[in-house]
PDB file of C-alpha atoms in Angstrom:
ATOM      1  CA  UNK W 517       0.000   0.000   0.000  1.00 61.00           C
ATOM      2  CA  UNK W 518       1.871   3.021  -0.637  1.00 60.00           C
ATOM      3  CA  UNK W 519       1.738   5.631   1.776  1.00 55.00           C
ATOM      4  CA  UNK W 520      -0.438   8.522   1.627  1.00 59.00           C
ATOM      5  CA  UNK W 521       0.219  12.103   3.308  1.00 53.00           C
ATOM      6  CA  UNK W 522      -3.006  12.710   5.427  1.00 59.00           C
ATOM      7  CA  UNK W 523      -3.984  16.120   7.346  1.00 59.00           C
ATOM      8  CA  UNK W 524      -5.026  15.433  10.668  1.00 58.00           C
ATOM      9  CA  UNK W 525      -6.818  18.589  11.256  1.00 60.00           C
ATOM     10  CA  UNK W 526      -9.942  17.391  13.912  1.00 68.00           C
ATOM     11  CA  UNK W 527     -12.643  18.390  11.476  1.00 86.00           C
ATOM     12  CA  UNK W 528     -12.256  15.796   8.826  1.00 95.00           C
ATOM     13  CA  UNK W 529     -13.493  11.955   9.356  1.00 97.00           C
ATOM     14  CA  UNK W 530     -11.667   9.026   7.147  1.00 98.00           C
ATOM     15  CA  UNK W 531     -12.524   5.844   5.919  1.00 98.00           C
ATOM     16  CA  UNK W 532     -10.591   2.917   4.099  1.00 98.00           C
ATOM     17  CA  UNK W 533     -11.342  -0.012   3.453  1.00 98.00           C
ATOM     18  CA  UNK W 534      -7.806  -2.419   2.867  1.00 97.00           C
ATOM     19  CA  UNK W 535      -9.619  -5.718   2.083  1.00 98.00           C
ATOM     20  CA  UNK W 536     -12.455  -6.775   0.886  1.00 98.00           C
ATOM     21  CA  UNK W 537     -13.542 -10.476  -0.149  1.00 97.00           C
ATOM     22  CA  UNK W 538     -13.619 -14.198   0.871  1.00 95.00           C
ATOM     23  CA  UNK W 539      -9.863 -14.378   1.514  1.00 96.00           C
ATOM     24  CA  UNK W 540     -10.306 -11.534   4.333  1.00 97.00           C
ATOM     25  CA  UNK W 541     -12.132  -8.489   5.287  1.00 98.00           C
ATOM     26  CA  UNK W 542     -10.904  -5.378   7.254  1.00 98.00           C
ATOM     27  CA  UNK W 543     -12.003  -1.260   7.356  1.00 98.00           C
ATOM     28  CA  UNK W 544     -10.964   1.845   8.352  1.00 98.00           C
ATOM     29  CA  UNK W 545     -12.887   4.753   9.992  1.00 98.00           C
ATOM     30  CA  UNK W 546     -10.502   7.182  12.227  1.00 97.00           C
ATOM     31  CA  UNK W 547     -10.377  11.082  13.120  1.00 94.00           C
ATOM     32  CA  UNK W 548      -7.523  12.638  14.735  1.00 90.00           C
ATOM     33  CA  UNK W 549      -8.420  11.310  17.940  1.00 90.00           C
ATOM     34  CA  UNK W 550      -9.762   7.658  17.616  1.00 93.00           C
ATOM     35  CA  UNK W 551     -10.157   4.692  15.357  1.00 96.00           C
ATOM     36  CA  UNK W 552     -12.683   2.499  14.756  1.00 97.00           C
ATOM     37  CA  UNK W 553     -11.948  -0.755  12.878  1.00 98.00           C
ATOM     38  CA  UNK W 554     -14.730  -2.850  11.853  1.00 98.00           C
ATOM     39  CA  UNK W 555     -13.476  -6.862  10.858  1.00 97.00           C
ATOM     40  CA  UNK W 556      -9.492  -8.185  11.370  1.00 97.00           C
ATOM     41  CA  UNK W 557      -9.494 -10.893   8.616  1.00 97.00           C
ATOM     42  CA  UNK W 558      -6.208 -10.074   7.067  1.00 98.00           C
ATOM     43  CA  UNK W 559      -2.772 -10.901   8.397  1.00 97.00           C
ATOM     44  CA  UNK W 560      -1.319  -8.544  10.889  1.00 97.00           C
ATOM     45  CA  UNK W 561       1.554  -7.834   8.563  1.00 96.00           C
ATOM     46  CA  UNK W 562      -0.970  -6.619   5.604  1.00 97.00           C
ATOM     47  CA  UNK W 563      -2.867  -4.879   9.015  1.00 96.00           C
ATOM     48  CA  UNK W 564       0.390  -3.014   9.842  1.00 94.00           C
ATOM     49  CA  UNK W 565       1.611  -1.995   6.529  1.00 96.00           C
ATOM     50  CA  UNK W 566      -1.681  -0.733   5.999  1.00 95.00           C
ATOM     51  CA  UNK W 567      -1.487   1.718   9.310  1.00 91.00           C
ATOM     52  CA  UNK W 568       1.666   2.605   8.522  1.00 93.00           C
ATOM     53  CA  UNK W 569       0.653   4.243   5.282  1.00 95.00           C
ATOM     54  CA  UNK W 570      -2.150   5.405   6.266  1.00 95.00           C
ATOM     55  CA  UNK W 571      -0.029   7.222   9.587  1.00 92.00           C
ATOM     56  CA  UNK W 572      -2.068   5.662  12.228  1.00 93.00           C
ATOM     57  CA  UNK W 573       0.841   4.144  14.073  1.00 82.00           C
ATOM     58  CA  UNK W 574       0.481   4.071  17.775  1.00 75.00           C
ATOM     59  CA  UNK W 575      -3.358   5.411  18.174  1.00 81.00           C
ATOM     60  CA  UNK W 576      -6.050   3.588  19.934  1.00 85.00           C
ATOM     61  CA  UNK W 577      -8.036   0.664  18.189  1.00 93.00           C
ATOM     62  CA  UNK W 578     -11.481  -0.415  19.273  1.00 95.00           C
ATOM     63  CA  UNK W 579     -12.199  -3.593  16.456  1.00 95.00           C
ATOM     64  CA  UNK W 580     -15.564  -4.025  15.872  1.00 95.00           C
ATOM     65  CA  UNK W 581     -16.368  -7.700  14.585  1.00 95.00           C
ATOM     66  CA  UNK W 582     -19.594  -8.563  12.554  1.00 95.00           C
ATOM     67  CA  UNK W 583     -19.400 -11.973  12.631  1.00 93.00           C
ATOM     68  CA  UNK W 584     -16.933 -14.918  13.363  1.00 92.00           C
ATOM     69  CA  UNK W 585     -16.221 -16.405  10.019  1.00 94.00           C
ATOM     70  CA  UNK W 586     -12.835 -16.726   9.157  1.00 94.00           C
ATOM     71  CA  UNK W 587     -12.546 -13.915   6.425  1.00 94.00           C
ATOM     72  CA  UNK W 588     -13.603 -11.567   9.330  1.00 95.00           C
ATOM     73  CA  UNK W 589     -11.518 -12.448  12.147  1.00 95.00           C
ATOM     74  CA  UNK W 590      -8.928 -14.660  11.434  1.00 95.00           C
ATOM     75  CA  UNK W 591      -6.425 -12.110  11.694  1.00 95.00           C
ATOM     76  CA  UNK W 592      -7.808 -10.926  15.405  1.00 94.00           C
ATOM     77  CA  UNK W 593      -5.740 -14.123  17.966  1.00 92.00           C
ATOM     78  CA  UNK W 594      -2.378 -12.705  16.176  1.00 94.00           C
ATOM     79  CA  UNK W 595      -2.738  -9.298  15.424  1.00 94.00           C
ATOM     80  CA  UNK W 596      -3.986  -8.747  18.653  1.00 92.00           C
ATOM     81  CA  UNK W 597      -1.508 -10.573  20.632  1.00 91.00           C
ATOM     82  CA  UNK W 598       1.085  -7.430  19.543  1.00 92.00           C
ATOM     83  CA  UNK W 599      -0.867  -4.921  19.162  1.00 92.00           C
ATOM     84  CA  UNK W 600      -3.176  -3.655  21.727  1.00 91.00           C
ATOM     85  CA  UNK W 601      -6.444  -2.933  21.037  1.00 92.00           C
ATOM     86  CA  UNK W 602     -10.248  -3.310  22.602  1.00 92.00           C
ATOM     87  CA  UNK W 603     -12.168  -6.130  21.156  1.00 93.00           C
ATOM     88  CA  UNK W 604     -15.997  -5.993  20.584  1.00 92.00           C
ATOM     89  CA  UNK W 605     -18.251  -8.379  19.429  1.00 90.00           C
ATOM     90  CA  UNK W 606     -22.167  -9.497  20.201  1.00 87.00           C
ATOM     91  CA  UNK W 607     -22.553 -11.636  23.124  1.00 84.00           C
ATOM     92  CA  UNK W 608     -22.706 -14.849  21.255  1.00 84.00           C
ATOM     93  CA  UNK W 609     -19.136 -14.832  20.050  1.00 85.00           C
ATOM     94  CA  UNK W 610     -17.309 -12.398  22.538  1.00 82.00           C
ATOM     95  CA  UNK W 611     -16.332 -15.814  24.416  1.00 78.00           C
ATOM     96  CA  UNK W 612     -14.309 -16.848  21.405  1.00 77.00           C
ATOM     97  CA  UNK W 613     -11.596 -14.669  21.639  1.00 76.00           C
ATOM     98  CA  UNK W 614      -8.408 -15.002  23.995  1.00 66.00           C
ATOM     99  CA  UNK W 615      -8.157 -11.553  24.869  1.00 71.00           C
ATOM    100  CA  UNK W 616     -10.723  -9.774  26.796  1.00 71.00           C
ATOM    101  CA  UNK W 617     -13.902  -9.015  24.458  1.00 77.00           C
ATOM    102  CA  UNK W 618     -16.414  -6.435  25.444  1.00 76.00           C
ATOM    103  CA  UNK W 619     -19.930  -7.695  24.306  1.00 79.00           C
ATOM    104  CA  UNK W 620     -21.501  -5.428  22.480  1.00 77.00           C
ATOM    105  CA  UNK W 621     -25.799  -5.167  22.173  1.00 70.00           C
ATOM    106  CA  UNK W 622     -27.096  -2.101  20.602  1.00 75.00           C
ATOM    107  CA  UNK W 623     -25.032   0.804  20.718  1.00 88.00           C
ATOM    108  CA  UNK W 624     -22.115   2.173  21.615  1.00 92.00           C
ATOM    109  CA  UNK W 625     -19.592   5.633  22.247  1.00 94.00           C
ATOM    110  CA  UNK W 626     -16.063   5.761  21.297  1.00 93.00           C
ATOM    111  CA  UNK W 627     -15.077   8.742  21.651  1.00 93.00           C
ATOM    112  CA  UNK W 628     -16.401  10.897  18.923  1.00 94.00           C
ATOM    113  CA  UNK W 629     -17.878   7.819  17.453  1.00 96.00           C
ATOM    114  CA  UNK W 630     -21.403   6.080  17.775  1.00 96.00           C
ATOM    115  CA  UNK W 631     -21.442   2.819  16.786  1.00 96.00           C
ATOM    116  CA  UNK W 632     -24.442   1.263  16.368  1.00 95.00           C
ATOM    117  CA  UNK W 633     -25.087  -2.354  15.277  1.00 94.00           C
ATOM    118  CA  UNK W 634     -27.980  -4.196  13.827  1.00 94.00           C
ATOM    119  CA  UNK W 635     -29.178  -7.837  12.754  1.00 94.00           C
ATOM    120  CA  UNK W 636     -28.709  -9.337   9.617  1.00 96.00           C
ATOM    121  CA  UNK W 637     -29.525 -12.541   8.059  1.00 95.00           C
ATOM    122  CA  UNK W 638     -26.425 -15.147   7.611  1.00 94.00           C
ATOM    123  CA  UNK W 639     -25.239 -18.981   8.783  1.00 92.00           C
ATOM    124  CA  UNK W 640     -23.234 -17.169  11.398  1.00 92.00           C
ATOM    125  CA  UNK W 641     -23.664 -16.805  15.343  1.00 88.00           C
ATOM    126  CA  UNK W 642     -25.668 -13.782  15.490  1.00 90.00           C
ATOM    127  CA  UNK W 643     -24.218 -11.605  12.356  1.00 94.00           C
ATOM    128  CA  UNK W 644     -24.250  -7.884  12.207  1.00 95.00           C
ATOM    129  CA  UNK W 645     -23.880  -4.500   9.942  1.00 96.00           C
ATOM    130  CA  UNK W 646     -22.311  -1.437  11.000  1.00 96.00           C
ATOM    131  CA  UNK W 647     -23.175   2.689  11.081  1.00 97.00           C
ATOM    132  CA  UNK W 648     -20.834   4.491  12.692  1.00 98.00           C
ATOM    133  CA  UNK W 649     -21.882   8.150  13.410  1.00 97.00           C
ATOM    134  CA  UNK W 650     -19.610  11.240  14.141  1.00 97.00           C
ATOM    135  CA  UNK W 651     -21.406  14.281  14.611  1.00 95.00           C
ATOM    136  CA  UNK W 652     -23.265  14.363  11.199  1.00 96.00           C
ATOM    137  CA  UNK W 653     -22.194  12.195   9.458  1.00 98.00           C
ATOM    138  CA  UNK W 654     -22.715   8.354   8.965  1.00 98.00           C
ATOM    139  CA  UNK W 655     -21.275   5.444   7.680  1.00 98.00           C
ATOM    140  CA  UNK W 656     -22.392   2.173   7.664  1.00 98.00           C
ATOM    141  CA  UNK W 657     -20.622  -1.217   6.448  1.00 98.00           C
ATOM    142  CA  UNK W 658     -23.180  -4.274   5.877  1.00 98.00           C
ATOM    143  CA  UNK W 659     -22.109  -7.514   4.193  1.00 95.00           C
ATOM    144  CA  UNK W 660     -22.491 -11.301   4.697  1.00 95.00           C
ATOM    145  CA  UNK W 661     -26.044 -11.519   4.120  1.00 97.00           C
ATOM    146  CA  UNK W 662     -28.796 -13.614   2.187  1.00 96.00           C
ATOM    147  CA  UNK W 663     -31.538 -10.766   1.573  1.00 97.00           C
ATOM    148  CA  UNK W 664     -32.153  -7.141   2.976  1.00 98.00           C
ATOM    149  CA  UNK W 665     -34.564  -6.637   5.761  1.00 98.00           C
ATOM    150  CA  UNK W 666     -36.079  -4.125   7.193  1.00 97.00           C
ATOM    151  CA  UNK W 667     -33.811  -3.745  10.126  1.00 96.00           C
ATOM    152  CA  UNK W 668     -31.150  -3.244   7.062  1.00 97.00           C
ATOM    153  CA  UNK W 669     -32.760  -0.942   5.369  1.00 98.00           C
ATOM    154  CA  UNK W 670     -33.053   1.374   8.314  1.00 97.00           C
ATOM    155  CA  UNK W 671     -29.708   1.295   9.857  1.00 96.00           C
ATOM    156  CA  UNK W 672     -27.745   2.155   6.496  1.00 98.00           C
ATOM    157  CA  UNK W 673     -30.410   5.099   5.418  1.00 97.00           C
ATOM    158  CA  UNK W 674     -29.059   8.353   5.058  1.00 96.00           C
ATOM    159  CA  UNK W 675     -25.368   7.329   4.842  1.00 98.00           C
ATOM    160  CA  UNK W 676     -22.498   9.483   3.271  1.00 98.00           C
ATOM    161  CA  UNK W 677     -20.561   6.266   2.936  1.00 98.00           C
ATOM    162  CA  UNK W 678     -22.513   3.019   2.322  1.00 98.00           C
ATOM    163  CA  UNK W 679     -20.022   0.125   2.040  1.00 98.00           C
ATOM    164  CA  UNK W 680     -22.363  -2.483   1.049  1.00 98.00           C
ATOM    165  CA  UNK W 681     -22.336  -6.239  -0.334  1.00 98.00           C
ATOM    166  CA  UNK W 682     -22.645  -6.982  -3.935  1.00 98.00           C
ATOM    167  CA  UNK W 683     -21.128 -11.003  -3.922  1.00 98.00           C
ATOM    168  CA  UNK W 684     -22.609 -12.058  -7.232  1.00 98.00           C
ATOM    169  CA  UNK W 685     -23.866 -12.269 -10.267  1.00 98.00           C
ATOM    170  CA  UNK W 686     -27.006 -14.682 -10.394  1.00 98.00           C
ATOM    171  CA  UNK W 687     -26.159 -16.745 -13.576  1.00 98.00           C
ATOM    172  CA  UNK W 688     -22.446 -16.395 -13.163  1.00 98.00           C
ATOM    173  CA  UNK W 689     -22.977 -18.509  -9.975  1.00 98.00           C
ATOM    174  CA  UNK W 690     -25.178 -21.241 -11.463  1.00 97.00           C
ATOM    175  CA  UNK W 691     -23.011 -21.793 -14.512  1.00 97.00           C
ATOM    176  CA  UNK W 692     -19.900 -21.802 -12.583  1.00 97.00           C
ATOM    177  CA  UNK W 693     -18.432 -24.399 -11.170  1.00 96.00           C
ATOM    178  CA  UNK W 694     -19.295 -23.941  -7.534  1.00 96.00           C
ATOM    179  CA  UNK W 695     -20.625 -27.686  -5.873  1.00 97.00           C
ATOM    180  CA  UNK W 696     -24.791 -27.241  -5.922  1.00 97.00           C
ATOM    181  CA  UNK W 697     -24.837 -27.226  -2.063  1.00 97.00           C
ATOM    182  CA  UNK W 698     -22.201 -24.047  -1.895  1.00 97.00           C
ATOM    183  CA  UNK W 699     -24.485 -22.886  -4.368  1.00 97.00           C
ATOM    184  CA  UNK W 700     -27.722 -23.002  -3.024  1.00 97.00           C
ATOM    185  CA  UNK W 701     -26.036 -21.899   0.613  1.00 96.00           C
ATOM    186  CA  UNK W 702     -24.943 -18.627  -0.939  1.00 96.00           C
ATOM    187  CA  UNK W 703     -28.434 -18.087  -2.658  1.00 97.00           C
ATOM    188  CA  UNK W 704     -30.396 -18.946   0.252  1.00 97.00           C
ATOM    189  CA  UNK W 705     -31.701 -15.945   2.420  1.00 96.00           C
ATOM    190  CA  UNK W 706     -28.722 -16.843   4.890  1.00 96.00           C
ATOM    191  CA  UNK W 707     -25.944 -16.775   2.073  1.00 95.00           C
ATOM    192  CA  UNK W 708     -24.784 -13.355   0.413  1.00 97.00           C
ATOM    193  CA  UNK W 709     -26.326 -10.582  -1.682  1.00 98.00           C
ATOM    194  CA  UNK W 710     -26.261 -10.896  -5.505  1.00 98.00           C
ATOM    195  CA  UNK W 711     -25.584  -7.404  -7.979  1.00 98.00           C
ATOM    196  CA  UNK W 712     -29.518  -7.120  -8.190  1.00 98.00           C
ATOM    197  CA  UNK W 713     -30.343  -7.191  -4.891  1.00 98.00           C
ATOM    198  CA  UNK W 714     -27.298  -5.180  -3.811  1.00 98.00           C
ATOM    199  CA  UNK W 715     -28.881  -2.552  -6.670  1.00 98.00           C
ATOM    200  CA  UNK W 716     -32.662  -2.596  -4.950  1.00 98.00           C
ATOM    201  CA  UNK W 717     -31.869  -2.063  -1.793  1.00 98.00           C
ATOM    202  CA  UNK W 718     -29.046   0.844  -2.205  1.00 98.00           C
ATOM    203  CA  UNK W 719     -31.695   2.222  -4.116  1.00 98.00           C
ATOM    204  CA  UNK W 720     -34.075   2.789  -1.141  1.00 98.00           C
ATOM    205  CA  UNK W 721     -31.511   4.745   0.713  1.00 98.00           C
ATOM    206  CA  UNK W 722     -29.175   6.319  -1.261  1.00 98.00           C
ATOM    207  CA  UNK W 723     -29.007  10.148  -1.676  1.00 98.00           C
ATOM    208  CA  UNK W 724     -26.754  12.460  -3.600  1.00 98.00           C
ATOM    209  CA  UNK W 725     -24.623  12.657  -1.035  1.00 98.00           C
ATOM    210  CA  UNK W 726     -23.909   8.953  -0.743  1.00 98.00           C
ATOM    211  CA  UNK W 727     -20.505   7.400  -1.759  1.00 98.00           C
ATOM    212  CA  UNK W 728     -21.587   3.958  -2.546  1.00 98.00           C
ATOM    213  CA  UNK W 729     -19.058   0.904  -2.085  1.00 98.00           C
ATOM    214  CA  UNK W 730     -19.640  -2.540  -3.169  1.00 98.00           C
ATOM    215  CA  UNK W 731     -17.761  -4.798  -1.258  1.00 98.00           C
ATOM    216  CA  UNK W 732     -17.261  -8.799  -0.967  1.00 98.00           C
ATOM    217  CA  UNK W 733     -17.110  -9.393  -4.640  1.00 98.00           C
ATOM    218  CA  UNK W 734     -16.952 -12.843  -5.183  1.00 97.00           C
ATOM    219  CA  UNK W 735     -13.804 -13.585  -7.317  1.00 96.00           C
ATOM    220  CA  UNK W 736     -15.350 -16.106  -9.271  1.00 97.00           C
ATOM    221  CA  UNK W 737     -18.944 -15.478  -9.623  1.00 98.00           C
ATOM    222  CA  UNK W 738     -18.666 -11.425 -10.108  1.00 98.00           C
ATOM    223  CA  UNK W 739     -15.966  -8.819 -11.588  1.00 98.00           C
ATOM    224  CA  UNK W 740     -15.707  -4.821 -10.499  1.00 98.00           C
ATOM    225  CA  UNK W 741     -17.264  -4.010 -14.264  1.00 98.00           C
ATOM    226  CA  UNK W 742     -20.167  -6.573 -13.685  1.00 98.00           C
ATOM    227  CA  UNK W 743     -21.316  -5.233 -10.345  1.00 98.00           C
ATOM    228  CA  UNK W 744     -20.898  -1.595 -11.038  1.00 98.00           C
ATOM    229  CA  UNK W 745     -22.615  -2.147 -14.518  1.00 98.00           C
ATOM    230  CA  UNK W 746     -25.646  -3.914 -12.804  1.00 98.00           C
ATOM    231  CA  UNK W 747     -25.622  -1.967  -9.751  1.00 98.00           C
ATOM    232  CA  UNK W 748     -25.283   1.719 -11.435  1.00 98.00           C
ATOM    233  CA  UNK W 749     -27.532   0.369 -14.541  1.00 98.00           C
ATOM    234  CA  UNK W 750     -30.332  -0.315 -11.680  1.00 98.00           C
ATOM    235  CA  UNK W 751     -30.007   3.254 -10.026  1.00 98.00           C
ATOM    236  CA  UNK W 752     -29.525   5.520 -12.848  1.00 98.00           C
ATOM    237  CA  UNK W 753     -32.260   3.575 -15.162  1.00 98.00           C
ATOM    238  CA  UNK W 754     -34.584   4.798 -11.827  1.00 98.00           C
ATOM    239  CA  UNK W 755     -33.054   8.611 -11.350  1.00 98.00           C
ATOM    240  CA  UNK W 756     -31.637   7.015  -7.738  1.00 98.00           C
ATOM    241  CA  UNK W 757     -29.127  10.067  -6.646  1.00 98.00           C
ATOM    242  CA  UNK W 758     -26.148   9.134  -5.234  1.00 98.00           C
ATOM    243  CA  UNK W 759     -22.246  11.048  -5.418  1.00 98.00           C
ATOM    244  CA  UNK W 760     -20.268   7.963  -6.985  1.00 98.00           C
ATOM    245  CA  UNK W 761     -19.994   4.428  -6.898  1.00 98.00           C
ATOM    246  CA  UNK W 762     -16.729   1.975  -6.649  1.00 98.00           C
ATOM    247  CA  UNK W 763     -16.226  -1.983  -6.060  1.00 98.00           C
ATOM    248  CA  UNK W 764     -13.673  -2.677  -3.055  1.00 98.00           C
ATOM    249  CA  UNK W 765     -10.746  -4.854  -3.848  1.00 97.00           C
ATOM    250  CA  UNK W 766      -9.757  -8.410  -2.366  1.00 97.00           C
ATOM    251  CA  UNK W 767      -5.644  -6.910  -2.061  1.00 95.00           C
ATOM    252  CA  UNK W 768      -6.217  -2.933  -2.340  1.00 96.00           C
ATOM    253  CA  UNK W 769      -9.691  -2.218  -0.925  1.00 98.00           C
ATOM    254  CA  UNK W 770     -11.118   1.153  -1.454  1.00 98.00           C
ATOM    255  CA  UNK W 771     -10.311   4.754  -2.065  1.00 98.00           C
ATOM    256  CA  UNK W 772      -9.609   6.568   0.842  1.00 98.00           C
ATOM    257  CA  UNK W 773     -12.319   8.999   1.812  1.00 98.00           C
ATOM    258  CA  UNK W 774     -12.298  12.408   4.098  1.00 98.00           C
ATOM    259  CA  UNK W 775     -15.675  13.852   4.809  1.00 97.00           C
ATOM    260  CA  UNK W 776     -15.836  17.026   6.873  1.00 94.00           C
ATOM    261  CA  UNK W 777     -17.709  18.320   9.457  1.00 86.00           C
TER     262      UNK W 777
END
């Protein structure tokens, strides 16, 4: 990752996600005071290099952990074994981890931060999404999930940042050469979002000031160009406003974004 010069000023708020896929998950969201970092499923040597350039050496780290599949915390006994850093997770899981785990039900302050976390429907131990809210602005990280709910739909509304799933496209998945069970677990309402329903759902909350980012593309049943083609094709064939739209990379993640105040 090469490094990137980043003012520090206490009015801006950043966010970066580093990986994004089946082979690990991990994002950013920091100000000048705290950081918040939602999933650890990346080595702690991609996890460092990645603060390094990013110049968040030696700050304070509250992880935040959706779920306990391995693409979401398998870098958490390691990396947290060196580094030191608050762990929290739903009460389900939090008795997974070695180090202490705060469980976490509803929501929560960090500093300048609000997390709040809500339900969402996947074969995991009590699965969540993300908003994180500081002062006025809001983003919220959902993915691992077989259909959008209600409970969804109201804790990513009104985001600035929406990092949301967009796994798959439908008949690239039953023509490939996935086993049927794999492929009827990740089309099931427990499995992961396709491109279409990724599409309908931003489409009920996104505004022109939303900076959309689909995330946990599926390296062999979606491409960047498919999802963003199906996904923008959706919202723009239905006026939908939003402010841009990327896909989040398995190695490189997102853009880095600065909102301010």
């Amino acid at each position: 990752m090469t490094p990137q010069k980043i003012d520090m000023d206490g009015h801006s708020l950043f966010f970066k996600n580093i990986a994004s896929g089946s082979k690990g998950n991990c994002t950013l969201i920091w100000d000048d005071s705290d950081l918040i970092v939602i999933d650890l499923g990346i080595t702690m040597r991609k996890f460092m290099e990645s603060f390094k350039a990013l110049s968040l050496e030696n700050r304070e780290i509250s992880l935040f952990i959706s779920h306990e599949h391995s693409d979401h915390i398998g870098g958490v006994p390691i990396t947290s074994k060196y580094v030191d850093m608050d762990i929290y997770a739903r009460p389900a899981i939090a008795h997974s981890f070695r180090k202490k785990t705060y469980e976490m039900d509803g929501t929560l302050v960090v500093g300048n931060f609000e997390i709040r976390a809500f339900e969402i429907p996947h074969d995991a131990a009590d699965p969540v999404g993300f908003s994180v809210h500081w002062h006025d602005r809001k983003i919220s990280v959902v993915s691992d999930l077989g259909k959008v709910t209600d409970r969804v739909i109201d804790g990513v509304k009104d985001s600035d940042i929406l990092a949301f799933e967009s796994n798959h496209d439908v008949e690239m998945l039953r023509t490939g050469s996935y086993p049927e069970v794999l492929k009827r677990r990740i089309l099931s309402d427990h499995g992961h979002l396709s491109n279409e329903q990724s599409a309908e759902a931003i489409a009920k909350v996104s505004t022109d000031r939303t900076r959309i980012i689909l995330t946990h593309l599926s390296q062999e049943n979606n491409t960047p160009e498919t999802a963003i083609k199906e996904v923008k094709s959706y919202l723009d064939n239905r006026n939908v406003p939003y402010m841009s739209i990327e896909t989040a990379d398995q190695y490189r993640g997102s853009s880095l974004y600065v909102l301010e105040r």
